[in-house]
């Protein structure tokens, strides 16, 4: 009888844990629906959200270009450095111009569709991704070969 009691208690704990998890999930979903339903009545929240969406690609790509810019200082080939700096300068200038134009457009006209903003132009985004990959490949061919973990362990033993 003592073993059956343990199994019944274990089954009850598992069953009620599962039911509690489902109830908690439903309550969280209903709470989020209520919260975001209320936010649709707050007029400035929509503008804040659109402003966030407008700024995301610019911040992301500018950060990537700045990281690459700092890595470029460590390269040995001057030709690769010059090529990288030219690409970075052109890309950062384009992002700065388009981001400022998008911010002006947002605050002046308050468009809600992302297709109205320059930084969401498919050709512009694709050319930036291509530039990042191109510079990354050129810099990878120029950088020193990294020591693998096997070679590093062999060097540590000697």
PDB file of C-alpha atoms in Angstrom:
ATOM      1  CA  UNK A   1       0.000   0.000   0.000  1.00  0.00           C
ATOM      2  CA  UNK A   2       2.893   2.330   0.708  1.00  0.00           C
ATOM      3  CA  UNK A   3       4.301   1.874  -2.833  1.00  0.00           C
ATOM      4  CA  UNK A   4       0.903   2.520  -4.414  1.00  0.00           C
ATOM      5  CA  UNK A   5       0.615   5.741  -2.424  1.00  0.00           C
ATOM      6  CA  UNK A   6       3.972   6.937  -3.773  1.00  0.00           C
ATOM      7  CA  UNK A   7       2.917   6.230  -7.356  1.00  0.00           C
ATOM      8  CA  UNK A   8      -0.445   7.908  -6.894  1.00  0.00           C
ATOM      9  CA  UNK A   9       1.245  10.946  -5.352  1.00  0.00           C
ATOM     10  CA  UNK A  10       3.803  11.014  -8.209  1.00  0.00           C
ATOM     11  CA  UNK A  11       1.043  10.736 -10.821  1.00  0.00           C
ATOM     12  CA  UNK A  12      -0.923  13.504  -9.102  1.00  0.00           C
ATOM     13  CA  UNK A  13       2.107  15.788  -8.975  1.00  0.00           C
ATOM     14  CA  UNK A  14       2.885  15.191 -12.658  1.00  0.00           C
ATOM     15  CA  UNK A  15      -0.738  15.590 -13.720  1.00  0.00           C
ATOM     16  CA  UNK A  16      -1.347  18.778 -11.739  1.00  0.00           C
ATOM     17  CA  UNK A  17       2.022  20.181 -12.825  1.00  0.00           C
ATOM     18  CA  UNK A  18       1.002  19.643 -16.445  1.00  0.00           C
ATOM     19  CA  UNK A  19      -2.438  21.179 -15.855  1.00  0.00           C
ATOM     20  CA  UNK A  20      -0.843  24.079 -13.953  1.00  0.00           C
ATOM     21  CA  UNK A  21       1.597  24.665 -16.809  1.00  0.00           C
ATOM     22  CA  UNK A  22      -1.252  24.786 -19.339  1.00  0.00           C
ATOM     23  CA  UNK A  23      -3.300  27.133 -17.118  1.00  0.00           C
ATOM     24  CA  UNK A  24      -0.257  29.397 -16.578  1.00  0.00           C
ATOM     25  CA  UNK A  25       0.397  29.465 -20.327  1.00  0.00           C
ATOM     26  CA  UNK A  26      -3.232  30.416 -21.044  1.00  0.00           C
ATOM     27  CA  UNK A  27      -3.148  33.137 -18.360  1.00  0.00           C
ATOM     28  CA  UNK A  28       0.100  34.556 -19.788  1.00  0.00           C
ATOM     29  CA  UNK A  29      -1.382  34.600 -23.297  1.00  0.00           C
ATOM     30  CA  UNK A  30      -4.552  36.321 -22.078  1.00  0.00           C
ATOM     31  CA  UNK A  31      -2.493  38.828 -20.092  1.00  0.00           C
ATOM     32  CA  UNK A  32      -0.337  39.636 -23.126  1.00  0.00           C
ATOM     33  CA  UNK A  33      -3.449  40.013 -25.273  1.00  0.00           C
ATOM     34  CA  UNK A  34      -4.955  42.379 -22.730  1.00  0.00           C
ATOM     35  CA  UNK A  35      -1.699  44.324 -22.372  1.00  0.00           C
ATOM     36  CA  UNK A  36      -1.171  44.762 -26.114  1.00  0.00           C
ATOM     37  CA  UNK A  37      -4.872  45.469 -26.600  1.00  0.00           C
ATOM     38  CA  UNK A  38      -4.599  48.346 -24.154  1.00  0.00           C
ATOM     39  CA  UNK A  39      -1.433  49.580 -25.859  1.00  0.00           C
ATOM     40  CA  UNK A  40      -3.323  50.031 -29.120  1.00  0.00           C
ATOM     41  CA  UNK A  41      -5.268  52.805 -27.371  1.00  0.00           C
ATOM     42  CA  UNK A  42      -2.061  54.601 -26.392  1.00  0.00           C
ATOM     43  CA  UNK A  43      -1.302  56.849 -29.404  1.00  0.00           C
ATOM     44  CA  UNK A  44       2.399  57.432 -28.746  1.00  0.00           C
ATOM     45  CA  UNK A  45       3.187  53.713 -28.402  1.00  0.00           C
ATOM     46  CA  UNK A  46       2.600  53.064 -32.110  1.00  0.00           C
ATOM     47  CA  UNK A  47       4.954  55.929 -33.004  1.00  0.00           C
ATOM     48  CA  UNK A  48       7.593  54.632 -30.606  1.00  0.00           C
ATOM     49  CA  UNK A  49       7.324  51.162 -32.155  1.00  0.00           C
ATOM     50  CA  UNK A  50       7.654  52.477 -35.728  1.00  0.00           C
ATOM     51  CA  UNK A  51      10.635  54.614 -34.689  1.00  0.00           C
ATOM     52  CA  UNK A  52      12.267  51.516 -33.195  1.00  0.00           C
ATOM     53  CA  UNK A  53      11.651  49.562 -36.414  1.00  0.00           C
ATOM     54  CA  UNK A  54      13.111  52.400 -38.517  1.00  0.00           C
ATOM     55  CA  UNK A  55      16.268  52.530 -36.382  1.00  0.00           C
ATOM     56  CA  UNK A  56      17.003  48.786 -36.141  1.00  0.00           C
ATOM     57  CA  UNK A  57      18.659  48.171 -39.548  1.00  0.00           C
ATOM     58  CA  UNK A  58      20.759  51.314 -39.356  1.00  0.00           C
ATOM     59  CA  UNK A  59      22.034  50.508 -35.872  1.00  0.00           C
ATOM     60  CA  UNK A  60      22.706  46.894 -36.832  1.00  0.00           C
ATOM     61  CA  UNK A  61      24.648  47.629 -40.012  1.00  0.00           C
ATOM     62  CA  UNK A  62      26.546  50.607 -38.585  1.00  0.00           C
ATOM     63  CA  UNK A  63      27.654  48.413 -35.665  1.00  0.00           C
ATOM     64  CA  UNK A  64      28.833  45.673 -38.037  1.00  0.00           C
ATOM     65  CA  UNK A  65      30.785  48.166 -40.130  1.00  0.00           C
ATOM     66  CA  UNK A  66      32.411  49.688 -37.038  1.00  0.00           C
ATOM     67  CA  UNK A  67      33.460  46.237 -35.802  1.00  0.00           C
ATOM     68  CA  UNK A  68      34.987  45.470 -39.190  1.00  0.00           C
ATOM     69  CA  UNK A  69      36.657  48.900 -39.162  1.00  0.00           C
ATOM     70  CA  UNK A  70      38.414  48.095 -35.887  1.00  0.00           C
ATOM     71  CA  UNK A  71      39.488  44.686 -37.196  1.00  0.00           C
ATOM     72  CA  UNK A  72      40.944  46.275 -40.331  1.00  0.00           C
ATOM     73  CA  UNK A  73      43.661  48.022 -38.316  1.00  0.00           C
ATOM     74  CA  UNK A  74      45.270  44.638 -37.575  1.00  0.00           C
ATOM     75  CA  UNK A  75      45.700  43.645 -41.245  1.00  0.00           C
ATOM     76  CA  UNK A  76      49.142  43.599 -42.793  1.00  0.00           C
ATOM     77  CA  UNK A  77      48.341  44.384 -46.443  1.00  0.00           C
ATOM     78  CA  UNK A  78      47.949  48.075 -47.224  1.00  0.00           C
ATOM     79  CA  UNK A  79      45.870  47.367 -50.350  1.00  0.00           C
ATOM     80  CA  UNK A  80      43.296  45.401 -48.347  1.00  0.00           C
ATOM     81  CA  UNK A  81      43.207  48.131 -45.709  1.00  0.00           C
ATOM     82  CA  UNK A  82      42.593  50.842 -48.319  1.00  0.00           C
ATOM     83  CA  UNK A  83      39.908  48.740 -50.046  1.00  0.00           C
ATOM     84  CA  UNK A  84      38.202  48.039 -46.716  1.00  0.00           C
ATOM     85  CA  UNK A  85      38.336  51.664 -45.590  1.00  0.00           C
ATOM     86  CA  UNK A  86      36.848  52.861 -48.892  1.00  0.00           C
ATOM     87  CA  UNK A  87      33.984  50.366 -48.628  1.00  0.00           C
ATOM     88  CA  UNK A  88      33.416  51.231 -44.965  1.00  0.00           C
ATOM     89  CA  UNK A  89      33.457  54.976 -45.584  1.00  0.00           C
ATOM     90  CA  UNK A  90      31.006  54.666 -48.475  1.00  0.00           C
ATOM     91  CA  UNK A  91      28.700  52.355 -46.547  1.00  0.00           C
ATOM     92  CA  UNK A  92      28.757  54.393 -43.338  1.00  0.00           C
ATOM     93  CA  UNK A  93      28.120  57.594 -45.294  1.00  0.00           C
ATOM     94  CA  UNK A  94      25.191  55.965 -47.118  1.00  0.00           C
ATOM     95  CA  UNK A  95      23.744  54.666 -43.847  1.00  0.00           C
ATOM     96  CA  UNK A  96      24.135  58.044 -42.164  1.00  0.00           C
ATOM     97  CA  UNK A  97      22.441  59.863 -45.058  1.00  0.00           C
ATOM     98  CA  UNK A  98      19.592  57.377 -45.462  1.00  0.00           C
ATOM     99  CA  UNK A  99      19.022  57.097 -41.715  1.00  0.00           C
ATOM    100  CA  UNK A 100      18.806  60.873 -41.314  1.00  0.00           C
ATOM    101  CA  UNK A 101      16.457  61.068 -44.317  1.00  0.00           C
ATOM    102  CA  UNK A 102      14.316  58.309 -42.801  1.00  0.00           C
ATOM    103  CA  UNK A 103      14.187  60.047 -39.438  1.00  0.00           C
ATOM    104  CA  UNK A 104      13.188  63.300 -41.138  1.00  0.00           C
ATOM    105  CA  UNK A 105      10.535  61.421 -43.118  1.00  0.00           C
ATOM    106  CA  UNK A 106       9.280  59.722 -39.942  1.00  0.00           C
ATOM    107  CA  UNK A 107       8.961  62.899 -37.919  1.00  0.00           C
ATOM    108  CA  UNK A 108       7.552  64.915 -40.833  1.00  0.00           C
ATOM    109  CA  UNK A 109       5.079  62.447 -42.401  1.00  0.00           C
ATOM    110  CA  UNK A 110       4.801  59.645 -39.811  1.00  0.00           C
ATOM    111  CA  UNK A 111       4.501  56.785 -42.303  1.00  0.00           C
ATOM    112  CA  UNK A 112       3.541  53.421 -40.788  1.00  0.00           C
ATOM    113  CA  UNK A 113       4.712  51.175 -43.649  1.00  0.00           C
ATOM    114  CA  UNK A 114       8.393  50.253 -43.759  1.00  0.00           C
ATOM    115  CA  UNK A 115       8.359  50.298 -47.547  1.00  0.00           C
ATOM    116  CA  UNK A 116       8.262  54.106 -47.360  1.00  0.00           C
ATOM    117  CA  UNK A 117      11.705  54.314 -45.753  1.00  0.00           C
ATOM    118  CA  UNK A 118      15.018  54.253 -47.621  1.00  0.00           C
ATOM    119  CA  UNK A 119      16.839  51.931 -45.218  1.00  0.00           C
ATOM    120  CA  UNK A 120      14.340  49.160 -45.959  1.00  0.00           C
ATOM    121  CA  UNK A 121      14.978  49.274 -49.707  1.00  0.00           C
ATOM    122  CA  UNK A 122      15.787  45.721 -50.798  1.00  0.00           C
ATOM    123  CA  UNK A 123      18.589  46.768 -53.162  1.00  0.00           C
ATOM    124  CA  UNK A 124      20.196  48.897 -50.450  1.00  0.00           C
ATOM    125  CA  UNK A 125      20.046  46.112 -47.845  1.00  0.00           C
ATOM    126  CA  UNK A 126      21.301  43.492 -50.311  1.00  0.00           C
ATOM    127  CA  UNK A 127      24.216  45.682 -51.391  1.00  0.00           C
ATOM    128  CA  UNK A 128      25.196  46.196 -47.753  1.00  0.00           C
ATOM    129  CA  UNK A 129      25.103  42.468 -47.027  1.00  0.00           C
ATOM    130  CA  UNK A 130      27.168  41.877 -50.177  1.00  0.00           C
ATOM    131  CA  UNK A 131      29.682  44.532 -49.090  1.00  0.00           C
ATOM    132  CA  UNK A 132      30.025  42.944 -45.641  1.00  0.00           C
ATOM    133  CA  UNK A 133      30.632  39.503 -47.131  1.00  0.00           C
ATOM    134  CA  UNK A 134      33.013  40.855 -49.770  1.00  0.00           C
ATOM    135  CA  UNK A 135      35.129  42.740 -47.239  1.00  0.00           C
ATOM    136  CA  UNK A 136      35.033  39.744 -44.901  1.00  0.00           C
ATOM    137  CA  UNK A 137      36.271  37.407 -47.621  1.00  0.00           C
ATOM    138  CA  UNK A 138      39.026  39.809 -48.718  1.00  0.00           C
ATOM    139  CA  UNK A 139      40.156  40.287 -45.128  1.00  0.00           C
ATOM    140  CA  UNK A 140      40.034  36.545 -44.441  1.00  0.00           C
ATOM    141  CA  UNK A 141      42.315  35.817 -47.389  1.00  0.00           C
ATOM    142  CA  UNK A 142      44.778  38.394 -46.091  1.00  0.00           C
ATOM    143  CA  UNK A 143      44.808  37.438 -42.411  1.00  0.00           C
ATOM    144  CA  UNK A 144      47.235  34.981 -40.866  1.00  0.00           C
ATOM    145  CA  UNK A 145      46.264  31.332 -40.662  1.00  0.00           C
ATOM    146  CA  UNK A 146      44.823  30.508 -37.273  1.00  0.00           C
ATOM    147  CA  UNK A 147      46.358  27.688 -35.274  1.00  0.00           C
ATOM    148  CA  UNK A 148      43.973  24.771 -34.874  1.00  0.00           C
ATOM    149  CA  UNK A 149      43.266  23.310 -31.460  1.00  0.00           C
ATOM    150  CA  UNK A 150      45.347  20.209 -32.291  1.00  0.00           C
ATOM    151  CA  UNK A 151      48.400  22.293 -33.216  1.00  0.00           C
ATOM    152  CA  UNK A 152      47.868  24.489 -30.163  1.00  0.00           C
ATOM    153  CA  UNK A 153      47.826  21.436 -27.876  1.00  0.00           C
ATOM    154  CA  UNK A 154      50.979  20.113 -29.519  1.00  0.00           C
ATOM    155  CA  UNK A 155      52.703  23.469 -28.980  1.00  0.00           C
ATOM    156  CA  UNK A 156      51.613  23.509 -25.337  1.00  0.00           C
ATOM    157  CA  UNK A 157      53.099  20.045 -24.718  1.00  0.00           C
ATOM    158  CA  UNK A 158      56.496  21.069 -26.146  1.00  0.00           C
TER     159      UNK A 158
END
